[in-house]
Short mmCIF file of C-alpha atoms in Angstrom, two decimals:
data_model
loop_
_atom_site.label_atom_id
_atom_site.label_comp_id
_atom_site.label_asym_id
_atom_site.label_seq_id
_atom_site.Cartn_x
_atom_site.Cartn_y
_atom_site.Cartn_z
CA MET B 9 -26.61 57.53 106.59
CA GLU B 10 -28.95 59.74 104.59
CA SER B 11 -29.00 58.85 100.90
CA GLU B 12 -28.18 61.47 98.27
CA THR B 13 -31.37 62.07 96.29
CA ASN B 14 -32.75 64.67 93.97
CA PRO B 15 -35.34 67.19 95.37
CA ASN B 16 -37.61 66.30 92.43
CA ALA B 17 -38.34 62.97 94.12
CA ALA B 18 -40.79 64.75 96.43
CA ASN B 19 -42.85 65.66 93.36
CA GLY B 20 -43.06 62.06 92.18
CA ASP B 21 -40.31 62.40 89.55
CA MET B 22 -38.55 59.10 90.17
CA ILE B 23 -36.21 59.42 87.16
CA SER B 24 -34.81 62.70 88.36
CA ALA B 25 -34.45 61.16 91.82
CA LEU B 26 -31.67 58.93 90.53
CA LEU B 27 -28.07 59.78 91.40
CA ALA B 28 -26.40 61.93 88.76
CA PRO B 29 -23.85 59.26 87.56
CA ILE B 30 -26.66 56.72 87.03
CA LEU B 31 -28.87 59.24 85.26
CA HIS B 32 -26.03 60.31 82.95
CA HIS B 33 -25.25 56.68 82.11
CA ILE B 34 -28.89 56.12 81.08
CA LEU B 35 -28.99 59.28 79.02
CA SER B 36 -25.79 58.32 77.14
CA PHE B 37 -27.85 55.68 75.26
CA LEU B 38 -30.33 58.22 73.91
CA SER B 39 -30.16 59.84 70.48
CA ILE B 40 -29.58 63.53 69.96
CA GLU B 41 -33.32 64.07 69.66
CA GLN B 42 -33.76 62.78 73.20
CA VAL B 43 -30.76 64.35 74.92
CA TRP B 44 -31.68 65.90 78.22
CA HIS B 45 -30.03 69.21 79.00
CA SER B 46 -28.18 68.04 82.14
CA HIS B 47 -26.16 65.36 80.37
CA PRO B 48 -22.48 66.37 80.69
CA GLY B 49 -21.50 65.21 77.21
CA VAL B 50 -22.98 65.68 73.75
CA GLU B 51 -21.88 63.54 70.82
CA CYS B 52 -23.03 63.91 67.23
CA ASN B 53 -20.92 61.73 64.95
CA GLY B 54 -22.95 61.79 61.73
CA SER B 55 -24.40 58.32 62.27
CA LEU B 56 -27.88 59.59 63.11
CA SER B 57 -30.80 58.99 60.81
CA MET B 58 -31.55 62.72 60.51
CA SER B 59 -30.01 64.95 57.84
CA PRO B 60 -27.07 67.17 58.86
CA GLU B 61 -29.33 70.24 58.77
CA ASN B 62 -31.98 68.68 61.03
CA THR B 63 -29.34 67.22 63.33
CA LEU B 64 -27.76 70.63 63.75
CA LYS B 65 -31.15 72.30 64.28
CA CYS B 66 -32.01 69.84 67.02
CA LEU B 67 -28.60 70.23 68.61
CA VAL B 68 -28.83 74.03 68.64
CA LYS B 69 -32.31 73.88 70.19
CA THR B 70 -31.18 71.42 72.85
CA LEU B 71 -28.15 73.47 73.84
CA LEU B 72 -29.42 77.00 73.53
CA ASN B 73 -32.71 76.32 75.33
CA HIS B 74 -30.60 75.91 78.46
CA TYR B 75 -28.03 78.60 77.69
CA GLY B 76 -27.28 80.51 80.86
CA ASP B 77 -28.25 77.64 83.16
CA ASP B 78 -25.78 76.46 85.77
CA PHE B 79 -24.55 73.69 83.49
CA SER B 80 -21.22 72.85 81.87
CA LEU B 81 -20.22 70.38 79.19
CA GLU B 82 -17.58 67.75 79.86
CA LYS B 83 -17.39 66.58 76.23
CA PHE B 84 -18.64 67.99 72.97
CA THR B 85 -18.17 65.92 69.81
CA PHE B 86 -19.58 67.20 66.52
CA ILE B 87 -18.77 65.36 63.26
CA VAL B 88 -21.03 65.98 60.26
CA GLN B 89 -20.92 66.51 56.52
CA LEU B 90 -19.58 69.92 55.54
CA SER B 91 -21.95 72.44 54.01
CA ASP B 92 -21.40 76.01 52.78
CA ASP B 93 -24.93 77.05 53.77
CA VAL B 94 -24.86 80.30 55.77
CA LYS B 95 -27.35 79.03 58.36
CA PHE B 96 -25.32 75.84 58.77
CA VAL B 97 -22.12 77.77 59.52
CA SER B 98 -23.94 80.18 61.85
CA SER B 99 -25.51 77.32 63.81
CA ILE B 100 -22.15 75.61 64.30
CA TYR B 101 -20.72 78.85 65.66
CA ARG B 102 -23.56 79.16 68.16
CA CYS B 103 -22.93 75.59 69.38
CA LEU B 104 -19.19 76.21 69.71
CA ARG B 105 -19.78 79.43 71.59
CA TYR B 106 -22.08 77.62 73.97
CA ALA B 107 -19.50 74.83 74.49
CA VAL B 108 -16.66 77.27 75.17
CA GLU B 109 -18.68 79.52 77.47
CA THR B 110 -19.86 76.51 79.51
CA ASN B 111 -16.24 75.45 80.09
CA VAL B 112 -16.14 72.38 77.87
CA LYS B 113 -13.29 70.00 78.75
CA GLU B 114 -13.02 67.92 75.57
CA LEU B 115 -13.87 69.31 72.14
CA LYS B 116 -13.81 67.21 68.95
CA LEU B 117 -14.85 68.93 65.74
CA GLY B 118 -14.79 67.25 62.32
CA PHE B 119 -16.37 67.48 58.90
CA CYS B 120 -16.88 64.81 56.27
CA CYS B 121 -16.22 66.41 52.90
CA PRO B 122 -17.86 64.82 49.83
CA HIS B 123 -14.89 65.06 47.45
CA SER B 124 -17.04 65.26 44.35
CA ASN B 125 -18.69 68.49 45.52
CA TYR B 126 -16.18 70.00 47.94
CA PRO B 127 -12.63 68.97 47.01
CA ASP B 128 -10.09 70.11 49.60
CA SER B 129 -12.79 71.93 51.58
CA TYR B 130 -12.30 73.04 55.17
CA TYR B 131 -14.40 74.58 57.91
CA ASN B 132 -13.03 77.94 59.08
CA LEU B 133 -12.39 77.43 62.78
CA PRO B 134 -13.74 80.33 64.87
CA GLN B 135 -11.15 82.27 66.86
CA LEU B 136 -12.98 81.65 70.12
CA VAL B 137 -11.63 78.08 70.21
CA PHE B 138 -8.11 79.49 70.75
CA TYR B 139 -9.20 80.98 74.06
CA ALA B 140 -11.04 78.07 75.69
CA LYS B 141 -9.14 78.10 78.97
CA SER B 142 -10.94 75.06 80.45
CA MET B 143 -10.31 72.69 77.53
CA SER B 144 -7.98 69.73 78.08
CA LEU B 145 -8.43 67.96 74.71
CA LEU B 146 -8.86 69.47 71.25
CA GLY B 147 -9.45 67.33 68.16
CA LEU B 148 -9.88 69.00 64.76
CA ASP B 149 -10.62 67.32 61.42
CA SER B 150 -10.94 69.15 58.06
CA CYS B 151 -10.69 72.61 59.62
CA LYS B 152 -8.85 75.70 58.43
CA LEU B 153 -6.89 77.57 61.08
CA GLU B 154 -6.29 81.30 60.65
CA SER B 155 -3.67 83.27 62.59
CA PRO B 156 -4.86 83.99 66.15
CA ARG B 157 -5.73 87.65 66.71
CA GLY B 158 -4.14 87.52 70.16
CA ASN B 159 -2.06 85.24 72.34
CA VAL B 160 -3.57 81.75 72.46
CA THR B 161 -4.71 80.89 76.00
CA LEU B 162 -5.34 77.15 76.03
CA SER B 163 -3.93 77.04 79.53
CA CYS B 164 -5.37 73.61 80.45
CA LEU B 165 -4.89 71.81 77.12
CA ARG B 166 -3.00 68.53 77.45
CA GLU B 167 -3.88 66.75 74.21
CA LEU B 168 -3.90 68.24 70.68
CA ARG B 169 -5.03 66.22 67.63
CA PRO B 170 -5.29 68.18 64.34
CA ARG B 171 -6.06 65.94 61.35
CA HIS B 172 -6.42 66.97 57.70
CA VAL B 173 -6.31 70.62 58.67
CA CYS B 174 -5.08 73.60 56.70
CA ALA B 175 -2.59 75.79 58.60
CA ASP B 176 0.79 77.38 58.00
CA ASP B 177 3.93 77.23 60.16
CA GLN B 178 3.19 80.31 62.25
CA VAL B 179 -0.38 79.30 63.07
CA ILE B 180 0.71 75.91 64.41
CA LYS B 181 3.57 77.49 66.36
CA ASP B 182 1.26 80.12 67.89
CA LEU B 183 -1.31 77.46 68.74
CA ILE B 184 1.16 75.19 70.52
CA SER B 185 2.90 78.11 72.25
CA GLY B 186 -0.36 78.85 74.04
CA CYS B 187 -0.52 75.35 75.54
CA PRO B 188 1.93 75.32 78.49
CA LEU B 189 0.60 72.00 79.85
CA ILE B 190 0.52 70.10 76.54
CA GLU B 191 1.58 66.45 76.92
CA PHE B 192 0.50 64.78 73.68
CA ILE B 193 0.55 66.15 70.10
CA SER B 194 -0.55 64.21 67.01
CA ILE B 195 -0.49 66.06 63.67
CA ILE B 196 -1.82 64.14 60.67
CA SER B 197 -1.71 65.52 57.11
CA CYS B 198 -1.50 69.25 57.74
CA ARG B 199 -1.69 71.17 54.45
CA GLY B 200 0.54 74.26 54.37
CA LEU B 201 2.95 73.10 57.07
CA LYS B 202 6.62 73.20 55.97
CA HIS B 203 8.72 73.95 59.04
CA LEU B 204 7.28 72.53 62.25
CA GLU B 205 8.86 74.14 65.29
CA LEU B 206 7.70 73.05 68.71
CA PRO B 207 8.77 75.65 71.29
CA ASN B 208 10.09 74.85 74.72
CA LEU B 209 7.41 72.49 76.04
CA GLY B 210 8.40 71.24 79.45
CA LYS B 211 5.37 68.94 79.82
CA LEU B 212 5.45 67.33 76.36
CA LYS B 213 5.70 63.54 76.57
CA GLU B 214 4.69 62.16 73.19
CA PHE B 215 4.75 63.61 69.67
CA LYS B 216 3.48 62.08 66.41
CA VAL B 217 3.35 63.49 62.90
CA TYR B 218 2.19 61.97 59.62
CA ASP B 219 3.12 64.08 56.60
CA GLU B 220 1.87 63.79 53.04
CA TYR B 221 2.35 67.39 51.86
CA GLY B 222 6.13 67.80 51.92
CA LEU B 223 7.05 68.78 55.48
CA GLU B 224 10.68 69.92 55.30
CA GLN B 225 11.79 70.35 58.90
CA VAL B 226 10.83 69.23 62.40
CA TYR B 227 12.44 70.87 65.44
CA ILE B 228 11.31 69.69 68.86
CA GLN B 229 12.17 71.29 72.19
CA GLY B 230 10.85 69.12 74.96
CA MET B 231 13.03 68.22 77.91
CA ASN B 232 10.64 65.49 79.06
CA ALA B 233 9.53 64.12 75.68
CA HIS B 234 10.07 60.37 75.72
CA SER B 235 8.48 59.28 72.42
CA VAL B 236 8.74 60.76 68.90
CA HIS B 237 7.08 59.12 65.88
CA ILE B 238 7.51 60.67 62.43
CA ILE B 239 6.08 59.24 59.20
CA GLY B 240 6.76 60.78 55.79
CA LEU B 241 4.65 59.64 52.86
CA HIS B 242 7.29 60.66 50.32
CA MET B 243 10.35 62.06 52.08
CA LEU B 244 11.41 62.31 55.70
CA PRO B 245 11.99 65.90 56.81
CA HIS B 246 15.12 67.22 58.48
CA ILE B 247 14.63 66.26 62.12
CA SER B 248 16.20 67.75 65.25
CA VAL B 249 15.43 66.21 68.62
CA VAL B 250 18.69 67.20 70.33
CA PRO B 251 16.92 69.27 73.04
CA CYS B 252 14.87 66.19 74.00
CA LYS B 253 17.25 65.03 76.70
CA ASN B 254 14.94 62.29 77.98
CA LEU B 255 13.93 60.81 74.64
CA LYS B 256 13.46 57.06 75.01
CA LYS B 257 11.73 56.00 71.78
CA LEU B 258 12.26 57.28 68.22
CA LYS B 259 10.42 55.90 65.20
CA LEU B 260 11.06 57.13 61.64
CA CYS B 261 9.11 55.74 58.69
CA GLN B 262 9.16 56.57 54.99
CA GLU B 263 6.29 54.97 53.07
CA ILE B 264 6.91 55.75 49.37
CA VAL B 265 10.15 56.11 47.41
CA ASP B 266 10.67 59.69 46.25
CA CYS B 267 12.92 61.17 43.60
CA MET B 268 14.84 63.03 46.31
CA LYS B 269 17.12 60.57 48.09
CA LEU B 270 18.35 60.72 51.66
CA ARG B 271 21.92 59.38 51.74
CA SER B 272 22.92 59.49 55.40
CA ILE B 273 21.22 59.62 58.81
CA LYS B 274 22.94 60.32 62.12
CA ILE B 275 21.09 59.88 65.40
CA SER B 276 22.69 61.35 68.55
CA SER B 277 21.04 60.82 71.92
CA PHE B 278 22.29 59.76 75.33
CA CYS B 279 18.92 58.61 76.70
CA LEU B 280 17.42 56.96 73.60
CA LYS B 281 16.36 53.38 74.40
CA SER B 282 14.45 52.31 71.29
CA PHE B 283 14.89 53.25 67.63
CA LEU B 284 12.85 52.02 64.67
CA PHE B 285 13.54 53.04 61.07
CA ILE B 286 11.33 51.93 58.18
CA GLY B 287 11.95 53.05 54.62
CA TYR B 288 12.63 51.96 51.05
CA ASP B 289 15.10 54.56 49.85
CA THR B 290 18.68 54.66 48.61
CA LEU B 291 20.00 55.38 52.08
CA ASP B 292 23.70 54.58 52.18
CA GLU B 293 24.59 55.03 55.83
CA LEU B 294 23.06 55.06 59.29
CA LYS B 295 25.11 56.28 62.26
CA LEU B 296 23.86 55.74 65.81
CA CYS B 297 25.60 57.74 68.54
CA THR B 298 23.34 56.28 71.20
CA PRO B 299 25.31 54.63 74.03
CA ASN B 300 22.19 53.54 75.95
CA LEU B 301 20.20 52.17 73.01
CA SER B 302 18.76 48.76 73.88
CA ILE B 303 16.32 48.10 71.00
CA PHE B 304 17.16 48.72 67.34
CA LYS B 305 14.89 47.76 64.42
CA TYR B 306 15.52 48.49 60.75
CA HIS B 307 13.41 47.69 57.69
CA GLY B 308 14.68 48.79 54.28
CA ASP B 309 17.55 48.53 51.82
CA LEU B 310 20.89 47.02 52.77
CA ILE B 311 23.07 49.86 54.07
CA SER B 312 26.14 50.58 56.18
CA PHE B 313 25.62 50.69 59.95
CA SER B 314 27.79 52.14 62.70
CA SER B 315 26.82 52.33 66.36
CA THR B 316 28.18 53.17 69.78
CA ALA B 317 25.35 51.32 71.50
CA LEU B 318 26.83 49.32 74.35
CA ALA B 319 23.57 48.04 75.80
CA LEU B 320 21.80 46.57 72.76
CA SER B 321 19.58 43.70 73.84
CA GLU B 322 17.29 43.41 70.78
CA ILE B 323 18.15 43.88 67.10
CA ALA B 324 15.86 43.24 64.16
CA LEU B 325 17.13 43.83 60.60
CA VAL B 326 14.73 43.29 57.70
CA PHE B 327 16.30 44.01 54.31
CA ASN B 328 14.55 44.60 51.02
CA PRO B 329 15.39 41.40 49.07
CA ASP B 330 15.45 43.26 45.75
CA ASN B 331 18.51 45.23 46.82
CA ILE B 332 20.66 42.56 48.43
CA ASN B 333 23.82 41.57 46.61
CA ASN B 334 24.52 37.98 47.51
CA GLN B 335 27.93 38.00 45.81
CA TRP B 336 29.76 39.07 48.98
CA PHE B 337 32.96 37.12 49.67
CA HIS B 338 34.02 38.68 53.00
CA VAL B 339 31.80 39.76 55.91
CA SER B 340 33.03 41.54 59.07
CA PHE B 341 30.87 42.02 62.16
CA TYR B 342 31.88 44.07 65.23
CA ILE B 343 30.42 43.45 68.71
CA HIS B 344 31.06 45.65 71.75
CA SER B 345 29.03 44.41 74.70
CA GLU B 346 29.50 43.73 78.40
CA TYR B 347 27.41 40.58 78.15
CA LEU B 348 27.10 38.30 75.14
CA ASN B 349 23.57 37.15 75.93
CA PHE B 350 22.70 36.02 72.42
CA SER B 351 23.25 32.91 70.34
CA LEU B 352 26.35 33.09 68.13
CA ALA B 353 24.94 30.25 66.03
CA LYS B 354 21.81 32.29 65.22
CA LEU B 355 23.91 35.36 64.49
CA VAL B 356 26.14 33.47 62.07
CA ASP B 357 23.10 31.93 60.41
CA GLY B 358 21.55 35.38 59.97
CA LEU B 359 24.71 36.86 58.48
CA LEU B 360 25.06 33.96 56.04
CA TRP B 361 21.44 34.48 54.99
CA ILE B 362 22.43 38.01 53.94
CA ALA B 363 25.60 36.87 52.18
CA HIS B 364 25.02 33.41 50.75
CA HIS B 365 28.38 33.19 48.98
CA ALA B 366 30.66 34.64 51.66
CA GLY B 367 33.99 32.86 51.82
CA THR B 368 35.07 34.42 55.13
CA LEU B 369 33.06 35.57 58.12
CA LEU B 370 35.03 37.56 60.70
CA MET B 371 33.50 38.58 64.07
CA MET B 372 35.42 40.90 66.40
CA CYS B 373 34.14 40.96 69.98
CA ILE B 374 34.96 43.08 73.03
CA GLN B 375 33.77 41.73 76.36
CA ASN B 376 34.96 42.84 79.81
CA ASP B 377 37.87 44.76 78.23
CA CYS B 378 39.04 41.60 76.44
CA ASP B 379 39.28 41.49 72.64
CA TYR B 380 38.94 38.32 70.66
CA GLU B 381 38.07 37.30 67.11
CA LEU B 382 35.91 34.57 65.66
CA SER B 383 36.66 33.61 62.09
CA PHE B 384 34.66 31.25 59.88
CA LYS B 385 35.60 30.07 56.39
#
């Protein structure tokens, strides 16, 4: 069998004679100053010894010297310190234009902002990024997103990761609406976002959001979404996941007590398998209309629970000890399960840990259509 070699081997160029995967692996260890133009990925993460200006100058020279060649980028990662210098901004645009026009597959763009000099500063993302039809992954950090001038055409995008960006509701909605194949969305600390509406996304599988700016509402339409993770720094937003018919895992976390108190939460889902709630708030009631829920975990204040879960196999309750009243004298516990595959002794011990001074412990169980009670004094 004839081996696959490079034509340059005939000219004594043994390096170029190597197979492309081997050559690219070797080149991945070189610094930006040494990057050869045929390497399918370029990464500049700010860890180089050169200044941001010199790094960018070298990057522009490396890319643009081969502009127009039969060459496309698989990955382009550019993370540097933000500067308001006109030449700096212009050079970044030239690099992005090159990446988009050479059909880049993965684009990660981020800026380290020195807070003392540039508080709350963002890089204005060029419109051309919204029309990169070949891109499958887009990561943005410390960028400002303006309204698209036309319909977004990220027709191959499957993974979207905006972090510390500045964008309003309509910009995010327009951006996501132009991603028909999107499977994973992670939004972290988006300034300006109040009402997050995810349109009908048939391919969406996993969604995560971390809010620290007062997100008020989250509405998700994703028939195939199986995992939703929402963290609110101060207050959880109003959440609707009813259209997510195949939701399997829901995680809600509130990190800091806020002056606005959420009193009641009701979760309704036929397919939900796992639910985790973490929060230290004055929540009074949690209702679970989730007949197929198998895993339930709660960490917070002592509250009232009600559930229609018939298939619970794992329950973890961690209560804030500062808000537990141990002066309970009567405790009732209701179990509705086809199989009692847990230790009653451990359950009783756990309930007595919650209520040290209980005089009566009543457990009502339903198993195989038979009702019976267990009473302890």
